PDB file of C-alpha atoms in Angstrom:
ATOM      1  CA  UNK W 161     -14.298   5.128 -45.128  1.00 73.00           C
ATOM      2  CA  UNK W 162     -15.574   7.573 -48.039  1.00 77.00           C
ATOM      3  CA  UNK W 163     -15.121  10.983 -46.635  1.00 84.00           C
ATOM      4  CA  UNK W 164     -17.060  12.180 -49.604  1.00 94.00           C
ATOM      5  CA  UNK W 165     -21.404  10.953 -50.547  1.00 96.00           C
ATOM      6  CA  UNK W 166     -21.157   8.760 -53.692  1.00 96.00           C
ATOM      7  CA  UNK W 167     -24.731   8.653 -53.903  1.00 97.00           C
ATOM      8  CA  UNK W 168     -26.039   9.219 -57.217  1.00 98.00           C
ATOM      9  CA  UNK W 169     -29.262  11.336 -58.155  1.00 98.00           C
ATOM     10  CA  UNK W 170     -31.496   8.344 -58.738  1.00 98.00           C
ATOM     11  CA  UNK W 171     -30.258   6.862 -55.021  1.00 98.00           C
ATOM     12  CA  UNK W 172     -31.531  10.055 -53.474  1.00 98.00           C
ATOM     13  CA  UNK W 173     -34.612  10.079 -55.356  1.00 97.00           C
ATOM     14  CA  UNK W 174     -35.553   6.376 -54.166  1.00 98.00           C
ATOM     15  CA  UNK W 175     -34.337   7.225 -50.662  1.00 98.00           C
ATOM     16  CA  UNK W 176     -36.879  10.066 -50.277  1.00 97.00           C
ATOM     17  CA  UNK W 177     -35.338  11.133 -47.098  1.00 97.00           C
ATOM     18  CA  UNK W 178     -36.589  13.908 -44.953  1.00 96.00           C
ATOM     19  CA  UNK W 179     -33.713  14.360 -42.814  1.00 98.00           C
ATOM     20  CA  UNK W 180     -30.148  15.933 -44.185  1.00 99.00           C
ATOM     21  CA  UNK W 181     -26.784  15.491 -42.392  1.00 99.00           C
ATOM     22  CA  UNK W 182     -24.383  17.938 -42.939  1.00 99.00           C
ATOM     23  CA  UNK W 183     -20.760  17.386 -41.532  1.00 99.00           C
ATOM     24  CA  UNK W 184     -18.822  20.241 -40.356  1.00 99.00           C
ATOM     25  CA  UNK W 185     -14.958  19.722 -39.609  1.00 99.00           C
ATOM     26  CA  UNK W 186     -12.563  22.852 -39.996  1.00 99.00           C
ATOM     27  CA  UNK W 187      -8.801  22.751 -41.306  1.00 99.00           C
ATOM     28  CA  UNK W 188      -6.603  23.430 -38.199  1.00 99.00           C
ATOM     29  CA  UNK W 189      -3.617  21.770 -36.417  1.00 98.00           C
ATOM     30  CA  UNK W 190      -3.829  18.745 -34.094  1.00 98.00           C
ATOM     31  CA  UNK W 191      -0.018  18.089 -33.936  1.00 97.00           C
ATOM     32  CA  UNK W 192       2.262  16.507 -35.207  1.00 97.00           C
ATOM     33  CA  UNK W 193       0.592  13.381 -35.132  1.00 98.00           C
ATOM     34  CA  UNK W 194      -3.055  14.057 -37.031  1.00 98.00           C
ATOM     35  CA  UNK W 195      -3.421  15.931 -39.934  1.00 98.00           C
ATOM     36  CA  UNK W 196      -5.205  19.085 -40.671  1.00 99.00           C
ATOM     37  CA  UNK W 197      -8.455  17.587 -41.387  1.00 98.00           C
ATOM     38  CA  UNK W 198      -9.023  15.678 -38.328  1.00 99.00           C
ATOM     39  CA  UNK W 199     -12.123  17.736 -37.449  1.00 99.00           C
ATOM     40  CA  UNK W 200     -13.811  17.374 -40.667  1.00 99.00           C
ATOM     41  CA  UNK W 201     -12.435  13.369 -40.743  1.00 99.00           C
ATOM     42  CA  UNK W 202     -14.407  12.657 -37.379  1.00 99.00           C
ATOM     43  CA  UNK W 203     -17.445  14.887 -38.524  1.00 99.00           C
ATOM     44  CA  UNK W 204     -17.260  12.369 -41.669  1.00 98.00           C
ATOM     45  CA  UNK W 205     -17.039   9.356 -39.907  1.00 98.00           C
ATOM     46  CA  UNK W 206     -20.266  10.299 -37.213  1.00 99.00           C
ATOM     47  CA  UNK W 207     -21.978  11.780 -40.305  1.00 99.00           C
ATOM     48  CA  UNK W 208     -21.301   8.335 -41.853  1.00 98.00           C
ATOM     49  CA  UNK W 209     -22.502   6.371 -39.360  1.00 98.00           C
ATOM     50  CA  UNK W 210     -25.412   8.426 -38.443  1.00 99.00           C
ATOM     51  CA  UNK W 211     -27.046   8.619 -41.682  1.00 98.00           C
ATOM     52  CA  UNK W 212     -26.279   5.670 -43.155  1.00 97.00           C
ATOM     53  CA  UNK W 213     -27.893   3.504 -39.420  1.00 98.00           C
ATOM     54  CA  UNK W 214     -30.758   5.616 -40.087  1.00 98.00           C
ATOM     55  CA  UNK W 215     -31.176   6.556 -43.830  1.00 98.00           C
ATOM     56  CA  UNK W 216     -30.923  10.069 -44.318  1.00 98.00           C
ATOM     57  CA  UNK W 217     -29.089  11.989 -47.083  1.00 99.00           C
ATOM     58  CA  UNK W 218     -25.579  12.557 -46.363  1.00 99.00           C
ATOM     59  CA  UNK W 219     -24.464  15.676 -47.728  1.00 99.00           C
ATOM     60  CA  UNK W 220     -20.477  16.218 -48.296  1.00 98.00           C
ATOM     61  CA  UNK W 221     -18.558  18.286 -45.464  1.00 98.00           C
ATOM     62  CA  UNK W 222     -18.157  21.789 -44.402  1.00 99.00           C
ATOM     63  CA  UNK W 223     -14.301  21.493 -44.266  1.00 98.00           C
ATOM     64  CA  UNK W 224     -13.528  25.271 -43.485  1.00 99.00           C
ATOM     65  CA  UNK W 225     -14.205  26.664 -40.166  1.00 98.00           C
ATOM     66  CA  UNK W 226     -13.636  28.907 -37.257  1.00 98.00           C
ATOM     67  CA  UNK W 227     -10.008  27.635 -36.308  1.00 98.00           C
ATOM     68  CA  UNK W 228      -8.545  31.777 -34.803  1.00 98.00           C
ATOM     69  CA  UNK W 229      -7.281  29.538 -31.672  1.00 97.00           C
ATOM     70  CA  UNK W 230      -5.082  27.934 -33.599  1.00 98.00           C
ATOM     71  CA  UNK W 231      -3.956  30.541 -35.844  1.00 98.00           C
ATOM     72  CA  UNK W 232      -0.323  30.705 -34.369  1.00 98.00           C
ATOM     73  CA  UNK W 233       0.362  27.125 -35.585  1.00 98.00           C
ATOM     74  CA  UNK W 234       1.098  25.993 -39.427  1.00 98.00           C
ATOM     75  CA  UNK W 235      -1.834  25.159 -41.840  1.00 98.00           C
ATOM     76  CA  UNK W 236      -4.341  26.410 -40.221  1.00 99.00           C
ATOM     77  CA  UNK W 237      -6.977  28.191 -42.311  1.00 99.00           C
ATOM     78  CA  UNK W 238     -10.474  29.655 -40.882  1.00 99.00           C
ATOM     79  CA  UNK W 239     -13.376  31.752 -42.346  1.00 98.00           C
ATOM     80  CA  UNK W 240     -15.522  34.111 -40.223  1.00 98.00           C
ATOM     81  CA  UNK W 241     -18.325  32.736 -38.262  1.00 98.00           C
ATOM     82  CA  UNK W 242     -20.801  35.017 -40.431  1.00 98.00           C
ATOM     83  CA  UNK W 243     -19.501  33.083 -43.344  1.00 99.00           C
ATOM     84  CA  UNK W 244     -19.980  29.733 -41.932  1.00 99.00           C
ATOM     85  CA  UNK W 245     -23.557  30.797 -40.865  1.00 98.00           C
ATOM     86  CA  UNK W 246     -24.029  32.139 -44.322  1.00 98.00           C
ATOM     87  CA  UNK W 247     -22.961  28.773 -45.885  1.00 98.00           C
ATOM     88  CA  UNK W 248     -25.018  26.503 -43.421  1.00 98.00           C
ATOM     89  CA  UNK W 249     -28.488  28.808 -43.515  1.00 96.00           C
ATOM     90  CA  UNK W 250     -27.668  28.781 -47.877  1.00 97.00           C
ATOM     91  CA  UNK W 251     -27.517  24.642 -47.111  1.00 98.00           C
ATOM     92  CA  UNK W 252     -30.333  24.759 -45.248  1.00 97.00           C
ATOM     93  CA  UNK W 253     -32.902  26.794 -47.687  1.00 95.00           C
ATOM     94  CA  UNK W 254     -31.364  24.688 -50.865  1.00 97.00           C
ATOM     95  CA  UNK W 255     -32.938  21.757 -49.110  1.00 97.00           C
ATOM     96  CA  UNK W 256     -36.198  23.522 -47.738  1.00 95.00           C
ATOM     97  CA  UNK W 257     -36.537  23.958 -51.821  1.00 94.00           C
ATOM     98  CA  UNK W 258     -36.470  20.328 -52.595  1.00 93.00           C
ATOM     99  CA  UNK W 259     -38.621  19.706 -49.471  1.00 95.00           C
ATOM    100  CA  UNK W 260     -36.278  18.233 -47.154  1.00 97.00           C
ATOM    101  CA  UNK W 261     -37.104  20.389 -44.089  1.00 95.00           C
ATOM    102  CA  UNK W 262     -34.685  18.973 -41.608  1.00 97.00           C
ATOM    103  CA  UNK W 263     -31.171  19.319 -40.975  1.00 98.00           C
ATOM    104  CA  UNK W 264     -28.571  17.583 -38.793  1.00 99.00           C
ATOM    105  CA  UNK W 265     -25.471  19.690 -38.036  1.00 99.00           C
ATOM    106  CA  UNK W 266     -22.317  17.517 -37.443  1.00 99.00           C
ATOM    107  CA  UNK W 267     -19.715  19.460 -35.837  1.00 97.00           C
ATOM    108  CA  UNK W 268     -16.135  17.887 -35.187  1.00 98.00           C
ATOM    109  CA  UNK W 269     -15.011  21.474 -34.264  1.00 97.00           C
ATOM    110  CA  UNK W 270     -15.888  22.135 -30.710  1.00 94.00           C
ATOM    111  CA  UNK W 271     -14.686  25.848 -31.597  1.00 95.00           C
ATOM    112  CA  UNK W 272     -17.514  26.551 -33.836  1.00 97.00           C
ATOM    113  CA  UNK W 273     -20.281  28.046 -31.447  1.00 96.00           C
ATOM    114  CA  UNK W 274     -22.523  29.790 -34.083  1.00 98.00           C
ATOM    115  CA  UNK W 275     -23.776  26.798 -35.134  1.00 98.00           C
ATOM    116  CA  UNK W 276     -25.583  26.749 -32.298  1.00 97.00           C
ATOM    117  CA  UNK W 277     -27.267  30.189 -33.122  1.00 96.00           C
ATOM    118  CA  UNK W 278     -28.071  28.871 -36.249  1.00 96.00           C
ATOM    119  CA  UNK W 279     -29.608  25.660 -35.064  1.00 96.00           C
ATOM    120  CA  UNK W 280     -31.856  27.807 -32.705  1.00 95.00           C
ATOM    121  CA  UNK W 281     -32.543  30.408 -35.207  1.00 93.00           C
ATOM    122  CA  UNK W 282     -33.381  27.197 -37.783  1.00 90.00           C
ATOM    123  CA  UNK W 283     -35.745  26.036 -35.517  1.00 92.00           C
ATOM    124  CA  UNK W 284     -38.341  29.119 -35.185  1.00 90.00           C
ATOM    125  CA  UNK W 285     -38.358  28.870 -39.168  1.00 78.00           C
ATOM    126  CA  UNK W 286     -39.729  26.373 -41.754  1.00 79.00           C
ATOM    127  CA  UNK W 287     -36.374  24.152 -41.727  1.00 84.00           C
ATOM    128  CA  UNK W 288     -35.510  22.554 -38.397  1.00 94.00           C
ATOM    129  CA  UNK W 289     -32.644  21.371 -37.343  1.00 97.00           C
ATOM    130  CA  UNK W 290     -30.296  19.999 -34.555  1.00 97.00           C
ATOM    131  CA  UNK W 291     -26.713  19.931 -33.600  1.00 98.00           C
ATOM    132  CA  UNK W 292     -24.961  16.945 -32.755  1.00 98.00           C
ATOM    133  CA  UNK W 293     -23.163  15.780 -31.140  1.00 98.00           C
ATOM    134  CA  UNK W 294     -23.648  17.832 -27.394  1.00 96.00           C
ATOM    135  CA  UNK W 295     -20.830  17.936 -24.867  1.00 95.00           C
ATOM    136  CA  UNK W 296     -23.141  15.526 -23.181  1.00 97.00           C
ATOM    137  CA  UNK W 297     -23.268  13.503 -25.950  1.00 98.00           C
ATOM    138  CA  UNK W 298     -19.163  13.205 -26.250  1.00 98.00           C
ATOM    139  CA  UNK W 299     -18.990  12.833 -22.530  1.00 97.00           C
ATOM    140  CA  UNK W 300     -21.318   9.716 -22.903  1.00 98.00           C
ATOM    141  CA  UNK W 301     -19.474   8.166 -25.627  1.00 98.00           C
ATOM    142  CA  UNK W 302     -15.823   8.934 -24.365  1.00 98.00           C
ATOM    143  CA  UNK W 303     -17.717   7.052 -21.262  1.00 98.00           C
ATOM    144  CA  UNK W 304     -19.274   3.866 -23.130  1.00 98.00           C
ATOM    145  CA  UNK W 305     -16.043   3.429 -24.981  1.00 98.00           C
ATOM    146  CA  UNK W 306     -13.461   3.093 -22.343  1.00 98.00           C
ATOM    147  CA  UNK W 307     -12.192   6.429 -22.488  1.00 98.00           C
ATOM    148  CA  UNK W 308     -10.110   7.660 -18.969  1.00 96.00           C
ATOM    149  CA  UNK W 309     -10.240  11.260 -20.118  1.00 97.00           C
ATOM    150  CA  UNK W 310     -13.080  13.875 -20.007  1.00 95.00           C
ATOM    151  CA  UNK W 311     -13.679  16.413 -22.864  1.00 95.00           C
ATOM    152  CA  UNK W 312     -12.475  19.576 -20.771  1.00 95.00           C
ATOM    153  CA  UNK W 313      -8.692  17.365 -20.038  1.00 96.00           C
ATOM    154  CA  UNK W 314      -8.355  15.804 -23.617  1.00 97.00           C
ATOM    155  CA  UNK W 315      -9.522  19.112 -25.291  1.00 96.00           C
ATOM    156  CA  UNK W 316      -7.218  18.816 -28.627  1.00 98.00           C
ATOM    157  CA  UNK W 317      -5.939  16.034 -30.673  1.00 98.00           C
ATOM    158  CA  UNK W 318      -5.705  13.591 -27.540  1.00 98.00           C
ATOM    159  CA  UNK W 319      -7.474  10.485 -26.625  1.00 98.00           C
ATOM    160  CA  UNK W 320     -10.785  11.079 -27.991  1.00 99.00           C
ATOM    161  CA  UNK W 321      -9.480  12.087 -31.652  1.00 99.00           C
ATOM    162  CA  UNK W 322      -6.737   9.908 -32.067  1.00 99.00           C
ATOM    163  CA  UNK W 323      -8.790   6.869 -31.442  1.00 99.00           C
ATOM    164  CA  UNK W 324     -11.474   7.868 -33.573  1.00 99.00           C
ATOM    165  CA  UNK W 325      -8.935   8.396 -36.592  1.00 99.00           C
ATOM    166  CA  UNK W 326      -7.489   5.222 -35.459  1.00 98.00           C
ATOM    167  CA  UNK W 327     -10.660   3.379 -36.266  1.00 98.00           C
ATOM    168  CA  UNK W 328     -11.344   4.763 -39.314  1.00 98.00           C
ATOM    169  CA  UNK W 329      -8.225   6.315 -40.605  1.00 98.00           C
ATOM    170  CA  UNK W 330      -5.080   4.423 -38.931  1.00 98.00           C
ATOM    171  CA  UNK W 331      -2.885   5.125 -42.055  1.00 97.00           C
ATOM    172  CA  UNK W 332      -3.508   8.817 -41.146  1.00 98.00           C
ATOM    173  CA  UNK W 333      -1.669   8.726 -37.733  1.00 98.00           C
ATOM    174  CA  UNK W 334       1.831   9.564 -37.703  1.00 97.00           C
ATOM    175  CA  UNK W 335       3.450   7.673 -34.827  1.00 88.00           C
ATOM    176  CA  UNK W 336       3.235   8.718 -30.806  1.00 86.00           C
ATOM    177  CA  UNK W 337       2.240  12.128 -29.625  1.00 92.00           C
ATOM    178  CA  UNK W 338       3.613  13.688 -26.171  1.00 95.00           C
ATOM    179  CA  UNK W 339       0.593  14.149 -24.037  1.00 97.00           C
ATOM    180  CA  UNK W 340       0.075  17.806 -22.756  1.00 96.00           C
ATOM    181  CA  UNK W 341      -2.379  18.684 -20.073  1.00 93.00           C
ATOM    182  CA  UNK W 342      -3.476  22.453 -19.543  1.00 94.00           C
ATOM    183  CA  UNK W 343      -6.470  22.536 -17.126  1.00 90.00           C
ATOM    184  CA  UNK W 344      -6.691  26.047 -16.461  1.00 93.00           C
ATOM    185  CA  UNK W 345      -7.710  27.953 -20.040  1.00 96.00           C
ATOM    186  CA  UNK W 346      -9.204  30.668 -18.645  1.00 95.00           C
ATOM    187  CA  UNK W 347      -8.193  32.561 -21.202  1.00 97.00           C
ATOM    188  CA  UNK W 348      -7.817  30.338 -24.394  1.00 94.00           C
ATOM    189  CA  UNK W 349     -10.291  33.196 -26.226  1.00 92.00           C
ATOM    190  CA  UNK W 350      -7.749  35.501 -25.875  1.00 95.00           C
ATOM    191  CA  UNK W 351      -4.438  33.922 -26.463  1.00 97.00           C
ATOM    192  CA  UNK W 352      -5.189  31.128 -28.492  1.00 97.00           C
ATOM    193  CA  UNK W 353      -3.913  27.580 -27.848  1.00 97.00           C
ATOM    194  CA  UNK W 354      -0.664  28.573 -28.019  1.00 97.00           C
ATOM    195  CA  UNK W 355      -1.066  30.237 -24.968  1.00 97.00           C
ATOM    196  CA  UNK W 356      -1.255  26.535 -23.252  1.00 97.00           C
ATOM    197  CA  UNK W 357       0.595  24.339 -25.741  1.00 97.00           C
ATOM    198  CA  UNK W 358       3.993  24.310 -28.089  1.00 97.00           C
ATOM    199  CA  UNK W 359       2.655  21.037 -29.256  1.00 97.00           C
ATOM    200  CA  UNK W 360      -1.002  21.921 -30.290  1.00 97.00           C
ATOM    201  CA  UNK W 361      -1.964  19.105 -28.303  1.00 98.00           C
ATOM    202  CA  UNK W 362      -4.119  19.209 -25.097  1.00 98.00           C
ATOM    203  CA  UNK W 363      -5.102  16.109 -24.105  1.00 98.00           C
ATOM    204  CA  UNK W 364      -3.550  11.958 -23.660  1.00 98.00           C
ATOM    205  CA  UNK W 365      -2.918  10.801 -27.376  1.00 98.00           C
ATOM    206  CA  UNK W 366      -1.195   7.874 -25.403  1.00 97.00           C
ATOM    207  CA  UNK W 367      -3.984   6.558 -24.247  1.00 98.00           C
ATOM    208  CA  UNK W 368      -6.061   6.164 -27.581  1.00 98.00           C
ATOM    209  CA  UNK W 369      -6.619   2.895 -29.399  1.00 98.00           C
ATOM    210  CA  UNK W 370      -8.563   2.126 -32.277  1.00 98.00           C
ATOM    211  CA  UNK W 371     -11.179  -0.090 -30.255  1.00 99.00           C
ATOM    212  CA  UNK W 372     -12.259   2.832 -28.096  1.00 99.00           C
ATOM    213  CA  UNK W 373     -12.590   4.938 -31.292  1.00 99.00           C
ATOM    214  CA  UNK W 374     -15.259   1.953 -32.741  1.00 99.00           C
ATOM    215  CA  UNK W 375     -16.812   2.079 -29.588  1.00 99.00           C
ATOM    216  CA  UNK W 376     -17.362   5.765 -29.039  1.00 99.00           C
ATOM    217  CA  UNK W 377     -18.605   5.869 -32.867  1.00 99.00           C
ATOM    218  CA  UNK W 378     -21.121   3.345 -32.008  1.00 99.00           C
ATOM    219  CA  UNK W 379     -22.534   5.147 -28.631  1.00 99.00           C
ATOM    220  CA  UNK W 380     -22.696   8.091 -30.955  1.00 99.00           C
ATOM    221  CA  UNK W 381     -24.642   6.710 -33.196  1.00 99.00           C
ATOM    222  CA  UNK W 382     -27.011   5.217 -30.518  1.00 99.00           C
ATOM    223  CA  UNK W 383     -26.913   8.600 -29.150  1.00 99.00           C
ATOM    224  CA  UNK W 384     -28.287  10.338 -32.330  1.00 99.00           C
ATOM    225  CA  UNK W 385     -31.330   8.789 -31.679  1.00 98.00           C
ATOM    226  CA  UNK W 386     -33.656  11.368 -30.117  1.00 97.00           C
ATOM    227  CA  UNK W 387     -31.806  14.126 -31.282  1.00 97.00           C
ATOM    228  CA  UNK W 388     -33.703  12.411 -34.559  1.00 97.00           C
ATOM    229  CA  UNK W 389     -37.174  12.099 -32.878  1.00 96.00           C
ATOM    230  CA  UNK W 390     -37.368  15.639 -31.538  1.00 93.00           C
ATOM    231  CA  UNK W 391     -36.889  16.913 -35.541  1.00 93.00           C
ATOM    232  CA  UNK W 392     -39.379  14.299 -36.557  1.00 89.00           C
ATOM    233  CA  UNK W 393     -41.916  14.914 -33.531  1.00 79.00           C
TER     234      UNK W 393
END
């Protein structure tokens, strides 16, 4: 897959789109099995898939995020989340300008939760926008593609991540991965994943496959749907 748009000027001219998808990863650990980008890889991928099953511009990733839980762990690399609400609102008023006045956020990171502030904020104002993909959303896809985890037991780099990079990414996967289960993270704000994991990992990389990743892009994509209509209606 192209993790980057290779749309020219004259493509997004013709395409005329009135719907934007921006993908939003972050640059964070995910053991020793996935590489740093993994976030911003699977934002790519649903971004992808999304925009190209429905024809909307597909803008190039956010690949910086809000990664302080995994600070204690090499490579990671975060910016504040007033920096990544600065960048997405700046996104989102460069495209109000060329009259594209709806925005999909695509978030691979589920530790980015100002995006939801800005989606709500975005939608009182003259750009609208929506975030996908919801927990709900996940659940239903980990669900339609086979998947025997949930998203609170396969939090980080399990099941759910590794068979999504298998499907689009295989050469990126570096062999097997222990899995590591921590159910109780009561207080993951405050100590970081760390607190719960010497791997990084919290979830069942064991169980992933590359079919169940093409499946669960697929329900995704399905699932975009009337987050879609609801901008549009």
């Amino acid at each position: 897959m192209d993790f980057l748009p290779t749309a020219t000027s004259s493509d997004e001219a013709a395409r005329n789109a009135s719907i934007a998808v921006l993908p939003i990863g972050s640059f964070e650990q995910h053991g020793s099995h996935l590489p740093l980008a993994t976030d911003s890889i699977v934002a790519c991928a649903v971004a992808e898939a999304v925009s190209s099953q429905y024809d909307l511009m597909l803008l190039p990733p956010v690949t910086i995020s809000c990664s302080h839980e995994h600070s204690d762990f090499a490579g990671t690399v975060s910016i504040s989340a007033a920096t990544l609400y600065a960048v997405v609102k700046d996104v989102a008023a460069s495209l109000d300008q060329r009259g594209v006045r709806k925005l999909v956020l695509v978030s691979g990171h589920g530790g980015n939760y100002v995006l939801g502030n800005v989606a709500q904020e975005g939608n009182v104002g003259t750009c609208r926008m929506a975030l996908f993909p919801h927990r709900d959303d996940w659940e239903q896809a980990r669900k339609a593609g086979g998947l025997t985890t949930s998203n609170h037991e396969d939090m980080h780099g399990g099941e759910l991540e590794t068979s999504i990079l298998l499907h689009v990414a295989p050469e990126l996967v570096r062999g097997d991965a222990d899995d590591w289960v921590a159910p109780e993270r009561t207080h993951l704000h405050q100590i970081g994943v760390a607190g719960y994991s010497q791997s990084g990992i919290i979830g069942r990389p064991s169980l992933a496959s590359a079919e169940r990743g093409r499946l669960v892009l697929e329900e995704l994509v399905r699932l975009a749907e009337p987050h879609l209509e609801h901008l549009t209606g």
